[in-house]
């Protein structure tokens, strides 16, 4: 199995190198205009320059901080509320109208209102991430809670288990793997939300970096920002996978 993983990594790396080589050649030979799609070498030089002056690292950290703060706030609200809605018909009846209202709203729809509330501040970015990822997280957690085998719950009740014992001994452990999967999806949504916010009202961040590059026709900066978003999301997803293995180690 280890050999198979290494083989896949080698094939994937070779494929990436081939794509970059074709891309570089197409730009340098004039088949693609550099203004519309810069060569990988130009993007690399831009990355070196922005790393040297500190702006690239600052933009990455700014976006990552906004994502993580908004993501954690949404998680703190969504996990207990989603479990309660998934396990209690009364709680579902109370909060479902609010969820039905929030669910269709894209993150961009909150930008004008958040600007009125918070101005161009960090709180405004946090609020966009929070509101944009809360409803999807709730849906995942509600479904995860409802998918717990009802036979387990009935067996625990027949054995005299109290409600809190059922919640923490049956429902939460059984739903946790799906909840974590939902949170990983929500983390990707959170990145979409923060980039949307930074494209409109920000002084730093990867979204700001992309928009600023567009304004000055620095296509290499635009593409570099896109690449950094992908790399950062992949790294945060890797961290989530490590956390998942720790929390649900019994699945291995």
Coordinates of C-alpha atoms in Angstrom, one line a residue:
X1 CA 0.0 0.0 0.0
X2 CA 2.9 2.3 0.8
X3 CA 4.4 1.7 -2.6
X4 CA 1.1 2.5 -4.2
X5 CA 0.9 5.9 -2.4
X6 CA 4.4 6.7 -3.5
X7 CA 3.6 5.8 -7.1
X8 CA 0.6 8.0 -7.1
X9 CA 2.6 10.9 -5.7
X10 CA 5.3 10.5 -8.3
X11 CA 2.7 10.4 -11.1
X12 CA 0.9 13.4 -9.7
X13 CA 4.1 15.4 -9.4
X14 CA 5.2 14.4 -12.9
X15 CA 1.8 15.5 -14.3
X16 CA 2.2 18.9 -12.6
X17 CA 5.7 19.4 -14.0
X18 CA 4.5 18.5 -17.5
X19 CA 1.6 21.0 -17.3
X20 CA 3.8 23.7 -16.0
X21 CA 6.4 23.1 -18.8
X22 CA 3.7 23.2 -21.5
X23 CA 2.3 26.4 -19.9
X24 CA 5.7 28.0 -19.8
X25 CA 6.5 27.1 -23.4
X26 CA 3.1 28.3 -24.6
X27 CA 3.7 31.8 -23.1
X28 CA 7.4 32.1 -24.0
X29 CA 6.7 31.1 -27.6
X30 CA 3.9 33.6 -28.0
X31 CA 1.0 31.2 -28.3
X32 CA -0.5 32.8 -25.1
X33 CA -0.3 36.5 -24.3
X34 CA 1.5 37.1 -21.0
X35 CA -0.9 39.9 -20.1
X36 CA -3.8 37.4 -20.0
X37 CA -1.9 34.4 -18.6
X38 CA 1.6 34.9 -17.3
X39 CA 4.2 32.2 -17.4
X40 CA 4.9 30.1 -14.3
X41 CA 8.4 31.6 -14.1
X42 CA 6.9 35.2 -14.0
X43 CA 4.5 34.1 -11.2
X44 CA 7.4 32.6 -9.3
X45 CA 9.4 35.8 -9.6
X46 CA 6.4 37.8 -8.4
X47 CA 6.1 35.4 -5.4
X48 CA 9.8 35.9 -4.6
X49 CA 9.5 39.7 -4.7
X50 CA 6.4 39.8 -2.6
X51 CA 7.9 37.4 -0.1
X52 CA 11.0 39.6 0.1
X53 CA 9.0 42.7 1.0
X54 CA 6.7 40.7 3.4
X55 CA 3.5 41.5 1.6
X56 CA 2.7 38.0 0.5
X57 CA 3.0 36.5 3.9
X58 CA 1.0 39.4 5.4
X59 CA -1.8 38.8 2.9
X60 CA -1.9 35.0 3.6
X61 CA -2.0 35.5 7.3
X62 CA -4.7 38.1 7.1
X63 CA -7.0 35.9 5.1
X64 CA -6.2 32.8 7.2
X65 CA -6.9 34.7 10.4
X66 CA -10.3 35.9 9.1
X67 CA -11.3 32.5 7.9
X68 CA -10.3 30.8 11.2
X69 CA -12.0 33.3 13.4
X70 CA -15.3 33.3 11.4
X71 CA -15.1 29.5 11.1
X72 CA -14.6 28.9 14.8
X73 CA -17.4 31.3 15.7
X74 CA -19.7 29.5 13.3
X75 CA -18.6 26.1 14.6
X76 CA -19.3 27.2 18.2
X77 CA -22.8 28.1 17.3
X78 CA -23.6 25.4 14.7
X79 CA -22.4 22.3 16.6
X80 CA -24.6 22.5 19.7
X81 CA -27.5 24.1 17.8
X82 CA -27.4 21.6 15.0
X83 CA -27.3 18.6 17.4
X84 CA -30.2 20.1 19.4
X85 CA -32.2 20.7 16.2
X86 CA -31.4 17.2 14.9
X87 CA -32.4 15.5 18.1
X88 CA -35.3 17.6 19.4
X89 CA -38.5 18.2 17.3
X90 CA -39.3 21.2 19.5
X91 CA -35.9 22.8 18.9
X92 CA -36.3 22.2 15.2
X93 CA -39.7 23.8 15.2
X94 CA -38.3 26.9 16.9
X95 CA -35.2 27.5 14.8
X96 CA -36.1 26.0 11.4
X97 CA -37.8 29.2 10.1
X98 CA -34.6 31.1 10.8
X99 CA -32.5 28.4 9.1
X100 CA -34.9 28.4 6.1
X101 CA -34.4 32.2 5.8
X102 CA -30.6 32.1 6.1
X103 CA -29.9 29.0 3.9
X104 CA -30.5 30.6 0.4
X105 CA -28.5 33.7 1.1
X106 CA -25.1 33.8 -0.5
X107 CA -22.2 35.4 1.4
X108 CA -22.1 38.3 -1.0
X109 CA -25.6 39.3 0.0
X110 CA -24.3 40.1 3.6
X111 CA -21.6 42.5 2.4
X112 CA -23.6 45.7 2.1
X113 CA -25.3 45.1 5.5
X114 CA -22.1 44.2 7.2
X115 CA -20.4 47.3 5.9
X116 CA -23.2 49.4 7.4
X117 CA -22.9 47.6 10.7
X118 CA -19.1 47.3 11.1
X119 CA -17.5 49.5 8.4
X120 CA -14.3 48.3 6.7
X121 CA -13.0 46.5 9.8
X122 CA -11.9 43.0 10.8
X123 CA -15.3 42.4 12.4
X124 CA -16.9 42.9 9.0
X125 CA -14.8 40.2 7.5
X126 CA -15.5 37.8 10.4
X127 CA -19.2 38.4 10.1
X128 CA -19.2 37.6 6.4
X129 CA -17.4 34.3 7.1
X130 CA -19.7 33.5 10.0
X131 CA -23.0 34.2 8.2
X132 CA -21.9 32.6 5.0
X133 CA -20.9 29.3 6.6
X134 CA -23.4 29.0 9.5
X135 CA -26.4 27.7 7.6
X136 CA -24.4 25.0 5.6
X137 CA -22.8 23.8 8.8
X138 CA -26.2 23.6 10.5
X139 CA -27.6 21.5 7.7
X140 CA -24.6 19.0 7.8
X141 CA -24.8 18.7 11.6
X142 CA -28.6 18.3 11.7
X143 CA -28.4 15.5 9.1
X144 CA -25.5 13.9 10.9
X145 CA -27.5 13.8 14.1
X146 CA -30.6 12.4 12.4
X147 CA -28.6 9.7 10.8
X148 CA -27.7 8.1 14.2
X149 CA -29.2 4.6 14.4
X150 CA -32.5 5.0 16.3
X151 CA -32.1 1.4 17.6
X152 CA -29.0 2.5 19.6
X153 CA -31.0 5.3 21.2
X154 CA -34.0 3.1 22.0
X155 CA -31.7 0.4 23.5
X156 CA -30.0 3.0 25.7
X157 CA -33.5 4.3 26.9
X158 CA -34.6 0.7 27.7
X159 CA -31.5 0.3 29.8
X160 CA -32.4 3.4 31.8
X161 CA -30.0 5.9 30.3
X162 CA -30.7 9.5 31.1
X163 CA -31.1 12.1 28.3
X164 CA -27.6 13.6 28.8
X165 CA -26.1 10.1 28.8
X166 CA -27.8 9.4 25.5
X167 CA -26.6 12.7 24.1
X168 CA -22.9 12.3 25.1
X169 CA -22.7 8.5 25.0
X170 CA -24.7 7.7 21.9
X171 CA -25.6 10.6 19.6
X172 CA -22.5 12.7 19.7
X173 CA -19.9 9.8 19.2
X174 CA -22.1 8.3 16.4
X175 CA -22.6 11.7 14.6
X176 CA -19.1 13.0 15.2
X177 CA -17.4 11.6 12.0
X178 CA -20.1 13.1 9.7
X179 CA -20.0 16.3 11.7
X180 CA -16.3 16.7 11.1
X181 CA -16.8 15.9 7.4
X182 CA -19.4 18.7 7.3
X183 CA -17.0 21.1 9.1
X184 CA -14.3 20.4 6.5
X185 CA -16.7 21.3 3.7
X186 CA -17.7 24.4 5.7
X187 CA -14.0 25.4 5.9
X188 CA -13.9 25.5 2.1
X189 CA -17.1 27.6 2.1
X190 CA -15.5 29.9 4.7
X191 CA -12.6 30.6 2.3
X192 CA -15.0 31.5 -0.5
X193 CA -16.7 33.9 1.9
X194 CA -13.6 35.7 3.0
X195 CA -12.3 36.1 -0.6
X196 CA -15.7 37.6 -1.5
X197 CA -15.4 40.1 1.3
X198 CA -11.8 41.0 0.6
X199 CA -12.5 41.6 -3.1
X200 CA -14.9 44.4 -2.1
X201 CA -13.7 46.0 1.1
X202 CA -10.2 45.2 2.4
X203 CA -6.8 46.7 2.7
X204 CA -5.0 43.3 2.9
X205 CA -5.6 39.7 2.3
X206 CA -5.5 37.4 -0.7
X207 CA -8.7 38.7 -2.1
X208 CA -7.4 42.3 -1.8
X209 CA -4.2 41.1 -3.5
X210 CA -6.1 39.7 -6.4
X211 CA -8.2 42.8 -6.9
X212 CA -5.2 45.1 -6.5
X213 CA -3.3 43.1 -9.1
X214 CA -6.3 43.4 -11.5
X215 CA -6.4 47.2 -11.0
X216 CA -2.8 47.6 -12.0
X217 CA -2.9 44.9 -14.8
X218 CA -0.5 42.7 -12.8
X219 CA -1.8 39.4 -14.0
X220 CA 1.1 37.5 -12.3
X221 CA -0.1 38.9 -9.0
X222 CA -3.7 37.9 -9.7
X223 CA -2.6 34.3 -10.6
X224 CA -0.3 34.2 -7.6
X225 CA -3.1 35.1 -5.3
X226 CA -5.2 32.3 -6.8
X227 CA -2.4 29.8 -6.3
X228 CA -1.9 30.9 -2.7
X229 CA -5.6 30.4 -2.0
X230 CA -5.4 26.9 -3.3
X231 CA -2.3 26.1 -1.3
X232 CA -3.6 27.6 1.9
X233 CA -6.9 25.7 1.6
X234 CA -5.0 22.5 1.0
X235 CA -2.9 23.1 4.1
X236 CA -5.9 23.9 6.3
X237 CA -7.7 20.8 5.0
X238 CA -4.6 18.8 6.0
X239 CA -4.8 20.2 9.5
X240 CA -8.5 19.3 9.7
X241 CA -7.7 15.7 8.6
X242 CA -5.1 15.4 11.4
X243 CA -7.7 16.7 13.9
X244 CA -10.2 14.3 12.5
X245 CA -7.9 11.3 13.0
X246 CA -7.3 12.3 16.6
X247 CA -11.0 12.8 17.4
X248 CA -12.4 9.7 15.6
X249 CA -9.4 7.4 16.0
X250 CA -11.7 4.4 16.6
X251 CA -12.5 4.5 12.9
X252 CA -9.0 3.6 11.8

